[in-house]
mmCIF file of C-alpha atoms in Angstrom:
data_model
loop_
_atom_site.group_PDB
_atom_site.id
_atom_site.type_symbol
_atom_site.label_atom_id
_atom_site.label_comp_id
_atom_site.label_asym_id
_atom_site.label_seq_id
_atom_site.Cartn_x
_atom_site.Cartn_y
_atom_site.Cartn_z
ATOM 1 C CA GLU A 1 140.031 103.922 108.059
ATOM 2 C CA ALA A 2 137.063 106.909 109.025
ATOM 3 C CA GLY A 3 133.758 106.184 107.715
ATOM 4 C CA VAL A 4 130.424 107.955 106.943
ATOM 5 C CA ALA A 5 129.627 110.129 110.113
ATOM 6 C CA GLN A 6 125.678 111.649 110.390
ATOM 7 C CA SER A 7 124.105 113.446 113.217
ATOM 8 C CA PRO A 8 121.773 113.014 115.300
ATOM 9 C CA ARG A 9 120.911 109.523 114.935
ATOM 10 C CA TYR A 10 117.604 109.721 116.288
ATOM 11 C CA LYS A 11 115.423 112.690 115.735
ATOM 12 C CA ILE A 12 111.247 113.241 117.146
ATOM 13 C CA ILE A 13 109.287 116.202 116.065
ATOM 14 C CA GLU A 14 105.968 116.570 115.187
ATOM 15 C CA LYS A 15 104.933 118.052 111.788
ATOM 16 C CA ARG A 16 104.703 122.059 110.462
ATOM 17 C CA GLN A 17 108.138 121.895 112.402
ATOM 18 C CA SER A 18 111.462 121.330 110.964
ATOM 19 C CA VAL A 19 115.224 119.332 111.392
ATOM 20 C CA ALA A 20 118.245 119.353 109.856
ATOM 21 C CA PHE A 21 120.495 115.963 109.079
ATOM 22 C CA TRP A 22 124.177 116.748 108.762
ATOM 23 C CA CYS A 23 127.013 114.272 106.875
ATOM 24 C CA ASN A 24 130.082 114.119 106.744
ATOM 25 C CA PRO A 25 131.943 111.699 103.776
ATOM 26 C CA ILE A 26 134.496 109.817 104.100
ATOM 27 C CA SER A 27 137.923 111.642 102.741
ATOM 28 C CA GLY A 28 138.213 112.154 99.464
ATOM 29 C CA HIS A 29 135.040 111.519 98.004
ATOM 30 C CA ALA A 30 133.874 112.963 96.031
ATOM 31 C CA THR A 31 130.357 112.027 94.786
ATOM 32 C CA LEU A 32 128.120 112.236 98.061
ATOM 33 C CA TYR A 33 124.007 110.922 97.818
ATOM 34 C CA TRP A 34 121.536 111.553 100.684
ATOM 35 C CA TYR A 35 118.314 108.422 100.528
ATOM 36 C CA GLN A 36 115.361 108.416 102.510
ATOM 37 C CA GLN A 37 114.126 105.470 103.700
ATOM 38 C CA ILE A 38 110.861 104.351 104.901
ATOM 39 C CA LEU A 39 109.902 101.029 106.675
ATOM 40 C CA GLY A 40 109.707 98.561 104.351
ATOM 41 C CA GLN A 41 110.838 99.563 101.968
ATOM 42 C CA GLY A 42 114.691 100.231 99.482
ATOM 43 C CA PRO A 43 116.549 103.185 100.045
ATOM 44 C CA LYS A 44 115.309 106.466 97.512
ATOM 45 C CA LEU A 45 117.760 109.169 95.840
ATOM 46 C CA LEU A 46 116.594 112.308 97.044
ATOM 47 C CA ILE A 47 120.145 114.394 95.967
ATOM 48 C CA GLN A 48 123.485 113.437 94.656
ATOM 49 C CA PHE A 49 126.022 115.794 94.488
ATOM 50 C CA GLN A 50 129.748 115.934 93.010
ATOM 51 C CA ASN A 51 131.820 117.758 94.801
ATOM 52 C CA ASN A 52 129.817 121.202 95.658
ATOM 53 C CA GLY A 53 127.326 120.495 92.445
ATOM 54 C CA VAL A 54 124.363 118.354 92.488
ATOM 55 C CA VAL A 55 124.186 116.148 90.006
ATOM 56 C CA ASP A 56 120.574 114.939 90.471
ATOM 57 C CA ASP A 57 117.767 116.107 93.059
ATOM 58 C CA SER A 58 114.943 114.793 90.413
ATOM 59 C CA GLN A 59 113.303 112.879 93.265
ATOM 60 C CA LEU A 60 113.643 115.314 96.282
ATOM 61 C CA PRO A 61 110.906 117.527 96.879
ATOM 62 C CA LYS A 62 111.494 120.961 96.683
ATOM 63 C CA ASP A 63 108.849 122.238 98.557
ATOM 64 C CA ARG A 64 109.731 121.359 101.970
ATOM 65 C CA PHE A 65 113.264 119.213 100.947
ATOM 66 C CA SER A 66 116.567 120.943 100.843
ATOM 67 C CA ALA A 67 120.465 119.846 100.453
ATOM 68 C CA GLU A 68 123.435 122.317 100.093
ATOM 69 C CA ARG A 69 127.129 120.548 100.291
ATOM 70 C CA LEU A 70 129.659 123.408 100.587
ATOM 71 C CA LYS A 71 133.641 123.543 99.457
ATOM 72 C CA GLY A 72 132.191 120.186 98.838
ATOM 73 C CA VAL A 73 132.978 118.589 101.915
ATOM 74 C CA ASP A 74 129.861 118.036 104.041
ATOM 75 C CA SER A 75 127.003 117.699 103.662
ATOM 76 C CA THR A 76 122.697 119.123 105.117
ATOM 77 C CA LEU A 77 119.909 117.936 104.108
ATOM 78 C CA LYS A 78 117.005 119.912 105.869
ATOM 79 C CA ILE A 79 112.861 119.244 106.325
ATOM 80 C CA GLN A 80 110.964 121.844 106.531
ATOM 81 C CA PRO A 81 107.903 121.790 107.280
ATOM 82 C CA ALA A 82 107.883 118.454 107.869
ATOM 83 C CA LYS A 83 105.265 116.004 107.452
ATOM 84 C CA LEU A 84 104.267 112.577 109.240
ATOM 85 C CA GLU A 85 105.232 110.673 105.978
ATOM 86 C CA ASP A 86 108.143 112.187 106.292
ATOM 87 C CA SER A 87 109.098 109.293 109.315
ATOM 88 C CA ALA A 88 112.012 107.489 107.965
ATOM 89 C CA VAL A 89 116.048 106.477 107.766
ATOM 90 C CA TYR A 90 118.184 109.193 105.870
ATOM 91 C CA LEU A 91 121.054 108.069 104.481
ATOM 92 C CA CYS A 92 123.503 109.637 103.639
ATOM 93 C CA ALA A 93 125.973 107.819 101.030
ATOM 94 C CA SER A 94 128.937 108.474 98.989
ATOM 95 C CA SER A 95 132.261 107.048 97.286
ATOM 96 C CA THR A 96 134.363 107.842 94.651
ATOM 97 C CA PRO A 97 134.477 109.175 90.719
ATOM 98 C CA ARG A 98 133.185 105.675 89.021
ATOM 99 C CA GLY A 99 135.863 104.165 87.268
ATOM 100 C CA GLN A 100 139.387 105.632 89.866
ATOM 101 C CA GLY A 101 140.636 101.976 91.365
ATOM 102 C CA PRO A 102 138.819 98.705 92.725
ATOM 103 C CA LEU A 103 136.765 100.778 95.101
ATOM 104 C CA GLY A 104 136.041 103.119 92.570
ATOM 105 C CA ASN A 105 132.916 101.600 92.505
ATOM 106 C CA THR A 106 131.983 101.562 96.075
ATOM 107 C CA ILE A 107 129.339 103.254 98.261
ATOM 108 C CA TYR A 108 129.567 103.595 101.604
ATOM 109 C CA PHE A 109 126.591 104.155 102.881
ATOM 110 C CA GLY A 110 126.347 105.837 106.953
ATOM 111 C CA GLU A 111 124.708 104.617 110.476
ATOM 112 C CA GLY A 112 121.537 107.100 109.245
ATOM 113 C CA SER A 113 119.806 109.320 111.044
ATOM 114 C CA TRP A 114 115.873 108.165 112.131
ATOM 115 C CA LEU A 115 113.136 110.574 111.923
ATOM 116 C CA THR A 116 109.367 110.334 113.457
ATOM 117 C CA VAL A 117 107.914 112.903 112.666
ATOM 118 C CA VAL A 118 103.966 112.583 115.242
ATOM 119 C CA GLU B 1 112.694 105.112 84.708
ATOM 120 C CA LEU B 2 115.041 102.033 85.539
ATOM 121 C CA LYS B 3 113.286 99.208 87.768
ATOM 122 C CA VAL B 4 114.416 97.230 89.813
ATOM 123 C CA GLU B 5 112.120 93.185 91.354
ATOM 124 C CA GLN B 6 113.712 91.085 93.875
ATOM 125 C CA ASN B 7 112.293 88.306 94.731
ATOM 126 C CA PRO B 8 111.261 87.064 96.828
ATOM 127 C CA LEU B 9 110.093 90.011 99.086
ATOM 128 C CA PHE B 10 110.765 86.663 102.634
ATOM 129 C CA LEU B 11 112.104 84.319 102.539
ATOM 130 C CA SER B 12 112.061 81.868 105.547
ATOM 131 C CA MET B 13 114.164 78.965 105.636
ATOM 132 C CA GLN B 14 115.833 76.368 108.104
ATOM 133 C CA GLU B 15 119.506 76.670 108.901
ATOM 134 C CA GLY B 16 121.729 73.958 106.177
ATOM 135 C CA LYS B 17 119.463 74.681 103.209
ATOM 136 C CA ASN B 18 120.789 76.075 100.038
ATOM 137 C CA TYR B 19 118.737 79.570 98.637
ATOM 138 C CA THR B 20 118.178 81.668 95.697
ATOM 139 C CA ILE B 21 117.200 85.574 95.818
ATOM 140 C CA TYR B 22 116.302 86.868 92.221
ATOM 141 C CA CYS B 23 117.229 90.954 90.986
ATOM 142 C CA ASN B 24 115.131 91.601 88.238
ATOM 143 C CA TYR B 25 116.159 95.638 86.347
ATOM 144 C CA SER B 26 114.371 97.123 83.257
ATOM 145 C CA THR B 27 116.265 99.223 82.005
ATOM 146 C CA THR B 28 120.147 98.448 80.195
ATOM 147 C CA SER B 29 122.872 98.562 83.713
ATOM 148 C CA ASP B 30 126.888 97.462 83.594
ATOM 149 C CA ARG B 31 126.929 97.735 87.138
ATOM 150 C CA LEU B 32 124.642 96.108 90.080
ATOM 151 C CA TYR B 33 125.209 96.084 93.815
ATOM 152 C CA TRP B 34 124.228 93.388 96.487
ATOM 153 C CA TYR B 35 124.278 94.974 100.005
ATOM 154 C CA ARG B 36 122.871 93.284 103.565
ATOM 155 C CA GLN B 37 121.008 95.358 106.013
ATOM 156 C CA ASP B 38 120.748 94.168 109.715
ATOM 157 C CA PRO B 39 117.746 95.718 111.564
ATOM 158 C CA GLY B 40 118.148 98.961 112.514
ATOM 159 C CA LYS B 41 122.344 98.830 111.195
ATOM 160 C CA SER B 42 122.779 101.158 107.692
ATOM 161 C CA LEU B 43 123.785 99.035 104.721
ATOM 162 C CA GLU B 44 126.444 97.241 104.153
ATOM 163 C CA SER B 45 128.232 96.871 100.314
ATOM 164 C CA LEU B 46 128.611 92.345 100.077
ATOM 165 C CA PHE B 47 129.051 92.745 96.092
ATOM 166 C CA VAL B 48 129.810 95.433 93.188
ATOM 167 C CA LEU B 49 129.659 93.065 89.916
ATOM 168 C CA LEU B 50 130.737 94.793 86.490
ATOM 169 C CA SER B 51 129.736 92.541 83.757
ATOM 170 C CA ASN B 52 128.032 90.152 82.013
ATOM 171 C CA GLY B 53 129.094 86.951 83.323
ATOM 172 C CA ALA B 54 130.655 88.020 86.503
ATOM 173 C CA VAL B 55 130.673 85.461 89.201
ATOM 174 C CA LYS B 56 131.711 86.705 93.290
ATOM 175 C CA GLN B 57 131.691 84.571 96.009
ATOM 176 C CA GLU B 58 132.595 85.964 99.942
ATOM 177 C CA GLY B 59 132.065 82.233 102.370
ATOM 178 C CA ARG B 60 128.192 81.482 102.093
ATOM 179 C CA LEU B 61 127.569 83.663 99.276
ATOM 180 C CA MET B 62 127.571 83.839 95.403
ATOM 181 C CA ALA B 63 126.569 87.211 93.410
ATOM 182 C CA SER B 64 126.187 86.754 89.484
ATOM 183 C CA LEU B 65 124.962 88.523 86.854
ATOM 184 C CA ASP B 66 123.645 88.061 83.457
ATOM 185 C CA THR B 67 123.195 91.619 81.438
ATOM 186 C CA LYS B 68 121.775 90.180 78.577
ATOM 187 C CA ALA B 69 118.839 88.832 81.073
ATOM 188 C CA ARG B 70 118.917 91.805 83.215
ATOM 189 C CA LEU B 71 119.275 89.358 86.088
ATOM 190 C CA SER B 72 121.900 89.029 88.924
ATOM 191 C CA THR B 73 120.940 86.005 91.787
ATOM 192 C CA LEU B 74 122.272 86.180 95.383
ATOM 193 C CA HIS B 75 122.412 82.660 96.607
ATOM 194 C CA ILE B 76 123.098 81.546 99.781
ATOM 195 C CA THR B 77 124.762 77.614 100.115
ATOM 196 C CA ALA B 78 123.657 76.146 104.165
ATOM 197 C CA ALA B 79 122.170 78.503 105.287
ATOM 198 C CA VAL B 80 123.566 79.729 108.454
ATOM 199 C CA HIS B 81 121.292 82.135 111.333
ATOM 200 C CA ASP B 82 123.592 84.826 111.320
ATOM 201 C CA LEU B 83 122.761 85.136 107.742
ATOM 202 C CA SER B 84 119.127 86.097 108.535
ATOM 203 C CA ALA B 85 118.946 89.961 107.224
ATOM 204 C CA THR B 86 117.741 92.143 104.285
ATOM 205 C CA TYR B 87 119.622 92.156 101.084
ATOM 206 C CA PHE B 88 119.333 93.900 98.277
ATOM 207 C CA CYS B 89 120.505 94.750 94.921
ATOM 208 C CA ALA B 90 120.324 98.100 93.242
ATOM 209 C CA VAL B 91 121.053 99.133 89.961
ATOM 210 C CA PHE B 92 123.101 102.263 88.256
ATOM 211 C CA GLN B 93 120.875 104.258 86.311
ATOM 212 C CA GLY B 94 122.670 106.600 84.039
ATOM 213 C CA ALA B 95 126.125 108.146 85.007
ATOM 214 C CA GLN B 96 125.669 107.252 88.398
ATOM 215 C CA LYS B 97 122.456 107.176 90.177
ATOM 216 C CA LEU B 98 122.067 103.883 91.964
ATOM 217 C CA VAL B 99 117.908 102.053 92.224
ATOM 218 C CA PHE B 100 117.229 100.017 95.338
ATOM 219 C CA GLY B 101 114.756 96.938 94.790
ATOM 220 C CA GLN B 102 112.592 96.194 97.055
ATOM 221 C CA GLY B 103 114.964 94.002 99.236
ATOM 222 C CA THR B 104 114.454 90.232 100.566
ATOM 223 C CA ARG B 105 113.358 89.386 104.076
ATOM 224 C CA LEU B 106 115.373 86.538 105.320
ATOM 225 C CA THR B 107 114.961 84.576 108.389
ATOM 226 C CA ILE B 108 117.127 81.817 108.783
ATOM 227 C CA ASN B 109 115.741 78.845 111.752
ATOM 228 C CA PRO B 110 118.217 76.557 113.249
#
């Protein structure tokens, strides 16, 4: 079974530029998450989708970050304009709805997109 | 707001020794996860603990959950170098928001 796919894996941009990250979740997974992981810290949830609706975006800096999940499958996370403090790994994850079988409680993470803002 | 705290944050140990990583959380939750992360890699799911008293074991790692104490432990038995990594616990807040601890960076020396 294919895992969560993310691209690009690495990106270096200058501050005030824009960047977009793409995520393709595991087939059939209705729930999709974007996490931000700053070096040396635990991942922080930015936004969570259930199908193509937003469940939680309380920690998404909406003045510069945006995310969408069209058709309830792929998702894109955009940062515009980027700041130095946005340098981090952006992790996409997916899961089946809670309680759906033994794997319905497992959240699978992609390899991450590493962003450096200079 | 759910807070998840791990200790220790850094752990250096010798091969063959036993040690425990602790994960405390501040509000009631019915699901707790342990993940492993190698440098430059993503998160690998180790355990999902769903109920009070749950205990799961995989090789030299054993995880347990005490929901009344809001405490989970990850016990390492007879550590080997391959277990060197950063270990995260994560707890659900509400329906499906997963909140992570700071991580425990484990180094196992030969």
